[in-house]
Amino acid sequence: MTWFLNRKPRIGGTHYALYGAIVAQSRRPVFYAEWGVPDTVTGRFDMVSLHMALVLRRLQQDGPAHADFAQALFDLFFKDMDRSLREMGVGDVSVPKRIEKMGGLFYGLVEALNTALDGETNDALEKMLVRDILPDNQIAGAPHLAAYLREKTDRLQRMSASDLAEGKLDWGETE
């Protein structure tokens, strides 16, 4: 009878809609062509992670009201990463180890991003991006990416968490 206490939140259509909007935004060419994010598997994971972190940050600000939704969105993210690794030919034995490593990278990125966003200027955000996202020869993109992340954070603040939980996400213009 206690199975429902330990159940995972159910992934539904609104999770797929919101996750699709996150992935679509993270694939914008400006990140890779102009701001120096590597157009690699790792670079794309980093961009999805940054956008996912911004949305989860917004959902968490409403306290426990959207905790199950946020957890299911997170679960969908890593379910998709698992699928992607398998499509790339990573063996069944290696996938869990890679997912665990990706989870650690994601949590580290979320912590660094939240700390940087809590600051009043973009200095810490730029340093975090140079350290964690951008290769040494592309650090000129850090101010652009930092300003973008700050603007998207502010935009998400103006959205209701309930709208996000209904799969409604408009990132606005980029570039």
Tab-separated table of C-alpha atoms in Angstrom:
chain	number	residue	atom	x	y	z
A	1	MET	CA	0.000	0.000	0.000
A	2	THR	CA	2.951	2.389	0.340
A	3	TRP	CA	3.930	2.164	-3.337
A	4	PHE	CA	2.382	5.560	-4.039
A	5	LEU	CA	4.658	7.238	-1.482
A	6	ASN	CA	7.761	6.223	-3.414
A	7	ARG	CA	6.442	6.666	-6.911
A	8	LYS	CA	8.154	8.871	-9.434
A	9	PRO	CA	6.178	11.785	-10.806
A	10	ARG	CA	4.507	10.864	-14.053
A	11	ILE	CA	5.843	12.404	-17.261
A	12	GLY	CA	3.047	13.839	-19.382
A	13	GLY	CA	2.461	15.902	-22.483
A	14	THR	CA	3.164	19.213	-20.787
A	15	HIS	CA	6.600	17.942	-19.760
A	16	TYR	CA	7.351	17.032	-23.370
A	17	ALA	CA	6.136	20.443	-24.565
A	18	LEU	CA	8.284	22.306	-22.054
A	19	TYR	CA	11.304	20.080	-22.641
A	20	GLY	CA	10.901	20.538	-26.398
A	21	ALA	CA	10.963	24.321	-25.935
A	22	ILE	CA	14.101	24.015	-23.798
A	23	VAL	CA	15.901	21.845	-26.354
A	24	ALA	CA	14.814	24.007	-29.297
A	25	GLN	CA	16.127	27.139	-27.581
A	26	SER	CA	19.413	25.453	-26.710
A	27	ARG	CA	19.975	24.654	-30.374
A	28	ARG	CA	19.914	28.283	-31.524
A	29	PRO	CA	22.813	28.783	-33.959
A	30	VAL	CA	23.981	32.012	-32.284
A	31	PHE	CA	25.391	30.059	-29.329
A	32	TYR	CA	27.652	27.971	-31.535
A	33	ALA	CA	28.352	30.202	-34.532
A	34	GLU	CA	28.812	33.541	-32.764
A	35	TRP	CA	29.295	33.070	-29.014
A	36	GLY	CA	31.816	30.235	-29.094
A	37	VAL	CA	29.965	27.350	-27.496
A	38	PRO	CA	31.500	24.210	-29.019
A	39	ASP	CA	29.155	22.577	-31.526
A	40	THR	CA	29.839	19.161	-30.036
A	41	VAL	CA	27.903	16.629	-28.003
A	42	THR	CA	29.333	18.195	-24.841
A	43	GLY	CA	28.596	21.752	-25.970
A	44	ARG	CA	25.015	20.858	-26.790
A	45	PHE	CA	24.590	19.050	-23.471
A	46	ASP	CA	25.904	22.170	-21.746
A	47	MET	CA	23.402	24.410	-23.530
A	48	VAL	CA	20.448	22.140	-22.770
A	49	SER	CA	21.685	21.974	-19.173
A	50	LEU	CA	21.886	25.767	-18.876
A	51	HIS	CA	18.352	26.221	-20.205
A	52	MET	CA	17.019	23.367	-18.079
A	53	ALA	CA	18.677	24.903	-15.021
A	54	LEU	CA	16.991	28.261	-15.693
A	55	VAL	CA	13.557	26.643	-15.940
A	56	LEU	CA	14.071	24.466	-12.864
A	57	ARG	CA	15.295	27.529	-10.962
A	58	ARG	CA	12.038	29.300	-11.806
A	59	LEU	CA	9.867	26.315	-10.892
A	60	GLN	CA	11.638	25.896	-7.541
A	61	GLN	CA	10.956	29.487	-6.569
A	62	ASP	CA	7.304	28.634	-6.004
A	63	GLY	CA	8.246	26.136	-3.335
A	64	PRO	CA	6.689	22.680	-3.296
A	65	ALA	CA	3.760	23.670	-5.546
A	66	HIS	CA	5.532	22.477	-8.696
A	67	ALA	CA	8.057	20.064	-7.184
A	68	ASP	CA	6.549	16.959	-8.814
A	69	PHE	CA	6.378	18.709	-12.181
A	70	ALA	CA	10.015	19.849	-11.887
A	71	GLN	CA	11.127	16.344	-10.896
A	72	ALA	CA	9.333	14.782	-13.860
A	73	LEU	CA	10.912	17.394	-16.185
A	74	PHE	CA	14.332	16.534	-14.785
A	75	ASP	CA	13.589	12.819	-15.226
A	76	LEU	CA	12.583	13.440	-18.846
A	77	PHE	CA	15.842	15.305	-19.453
A	78	PHE	CA	17.929	12.365	-18.287
A	79	LYS	CA	15.684	9.863	-20.025
A	80	ASP	CA	16.434	11.766	-23.230
A	81	MET	CA	20.173	11.788	-22.442
A	82	ASP	CA	20.020	8.020	-21.941
A	83	ARG	CA	18.268	7.626	-25.297
A	84	SER	CA	20.789	9.893	-27.021
A	85	LEU	CA	23.758	7.964	-25.663
A	86	ARG	CA	22.265	4.699	-26.867
A	87	GLU	CA	21.605	6.197	-30.326
A	88	MET	CA	25.258	7.274	-30.472
A	89	GLY	CA	26.238	3.662	-29.932
A	90	VAL	CA	27.283	3.755	-26.291
A	91	GLY	CA	27.018	0.221	-24.932
A	92	ASP	CA	24.363	-0.797	-22.426
A	93	VAL	CA	26.968	-1.358	-19.713
A	94	SER	CA	28.491	2.121	-20.150
A	95	VAL	CA	25.251	4.134	-20.317
A	96	PRO	CA	24.493	4.183	-16.560
A	97	LYS	CA	28.062	5.293	-15.787
A	98	ARG	CA	27.856	8.083	-18.350
A	99	ILE	CA	24.438	9.179	-17.093
A	100	GLU	CA	25.807	9.298	-13.550
A	101	LYS	CA	28.711	11.435	-14.735
A	102	MET	CA	26.328	13.704	-16.672
A	103	GLY	CA	24.184	14.051	-13.566
A	104	GLY	CA	27.199	15.168	-11.568
A	105	LEU	CA	28.125	17.671	-14.264
A	106	PHE	CA	24.551	18.956	-14.356
A	107	TYR	CA	24.346	19.424	-10.586
A	108	GLY	CA	27.712	21.178	-10.565
A	109	LEU	CA	26.592	23.468	-13.373
A	110	VAL	CA	23.299	24.249	-11.620
A	111	GLU	CA	25.108	25.153	-8.412
A	112	ALA	CA	27.646	27.355	-10.219
A	113	LEU	CA	24.943	28.991	-12.341
A	114	ASN	CA	22.688	29.733	-9.370
A	115	THR	CA	25.569	31.229	-7.407
A	116	ALA	CA	26.580	33.391	-10.382
A	117	LEU	CA	22.996	34.500	-11.102
A	118	ASP	CA	22.517	35.483	-7.482
A	119	GLY	CA	25.264	38.078	-7.927
A	120	GLU	CA	24.371	41.579	-9.030
A	121	THR	CA	26.785	41.770	-11.961
A	122	ASN	CA	27.696	39.455	-14.795
A	123	ASP	CA	31.338	39.087	-13.682
A	124	ALA	CA	30.825	35.806	-11.800
A	125	LEU	CA	28.547	34.533	-14.557
A	126	GLU	CA	31.166	35.242	-17.221
A	127	LYS	CA	33.862	33.525	-15.145
A	128	MET	CA	31.640	30.477	-14.689
A	129	LEU	CA	30.977	30.307	-18.438
A	130	VAL	CA	34.678	30.593	-19.253
A	131	ARG	CA	35.505	27.886	-16.709
A	132	ASP	CA	32.670	25.457	-17.505
A	133	ILE	CA	31.287	26.063	-20.993
A	134	LEU	CA	33.540	27.989	-23.375
A	135	PRO	CA	36.883	26.737	-24.705
A	136	ASP	CA	39.941	28.925	-24.092
A	137	ASN	CA	39.939	30.351	-27.596
A	138	GLN	CA	36.270	31.417	-27.403
A	139	ILE	CA	36.121	33.418	-24.185
A	140	ALA	CA	35.039	36.544	-26.093
A	141	GLY	CA	31.543	35.010	-26.191
A	142	ALA	CA	31.239	35.029	-22.382
A	143	PRO	CA	29.773	38.559	-22.065
A	144	HIS	CA	27.150	37.792	-24.714
A	145	LEU	CA	26.173	34.468	-23.170
A	146	ALA	CA	26.131	35.953	-19.658
A	147	ALA	CA	23.864	38.816	-20.742
A	148	TYR	CA	21.627	36.306	-22.532
A	149	LEU	CA	21.325	34.086	-19.433
A	150	ARG	CA	20.575	37.072	-17.222
A	151	GLU	CA	17.886	38.295	-19.654
A	152	LYS	CA	16.280	34.845	-19.903
A	153	THR	CA	16.327	34.517	-16.106
A	154	ASP	CA	14.510	37.843	-15.834
A	155	ARG	CA	12.053	36.766	-18.516
A	156	LEU	CA	11.321	33.513	-16.689
A	157	GLN	CA	10.736	35.519	-13.504
A	158	ARG	CA	7.928	37.345	-15.261
A	159	MET	CA	6.296	34.043	-16.266
A	160	SER	CA	4.105	32.152	-13.873
A	161	ALA	CA	5.298	28.754	-12.757
A	162	SER	CA	1.771	27.520	-13.466
A	163	ASP	CA	2.156	28.468	-17.133
A	164	LEU	CA	5.457	26.603	-17.255
A	165	ALA	CA	3.779	23.587	-15.647
A	166	GLU	CA	1.233	23.763	-18.472
A	167	GLY	CA	4.063	23.535	-21.003
A	168	LYS	CA	3.895	27.212	-21.978
A	169	LEU	CA	7.307	28.763	-22.517
A	170	ASP	CA	8.180	31.719	-24.711
A	171	TRP	CA	11.881	32.499	-24.609
A	172	GLY	CA	11.448	35.697	-26.626
A	173	GLU	CA	14.008	36.937	-29.092
A	174	THR	CA	17.599	35.783	-29.133
A	175	GLU	CA	20.315	37.732	-30.983
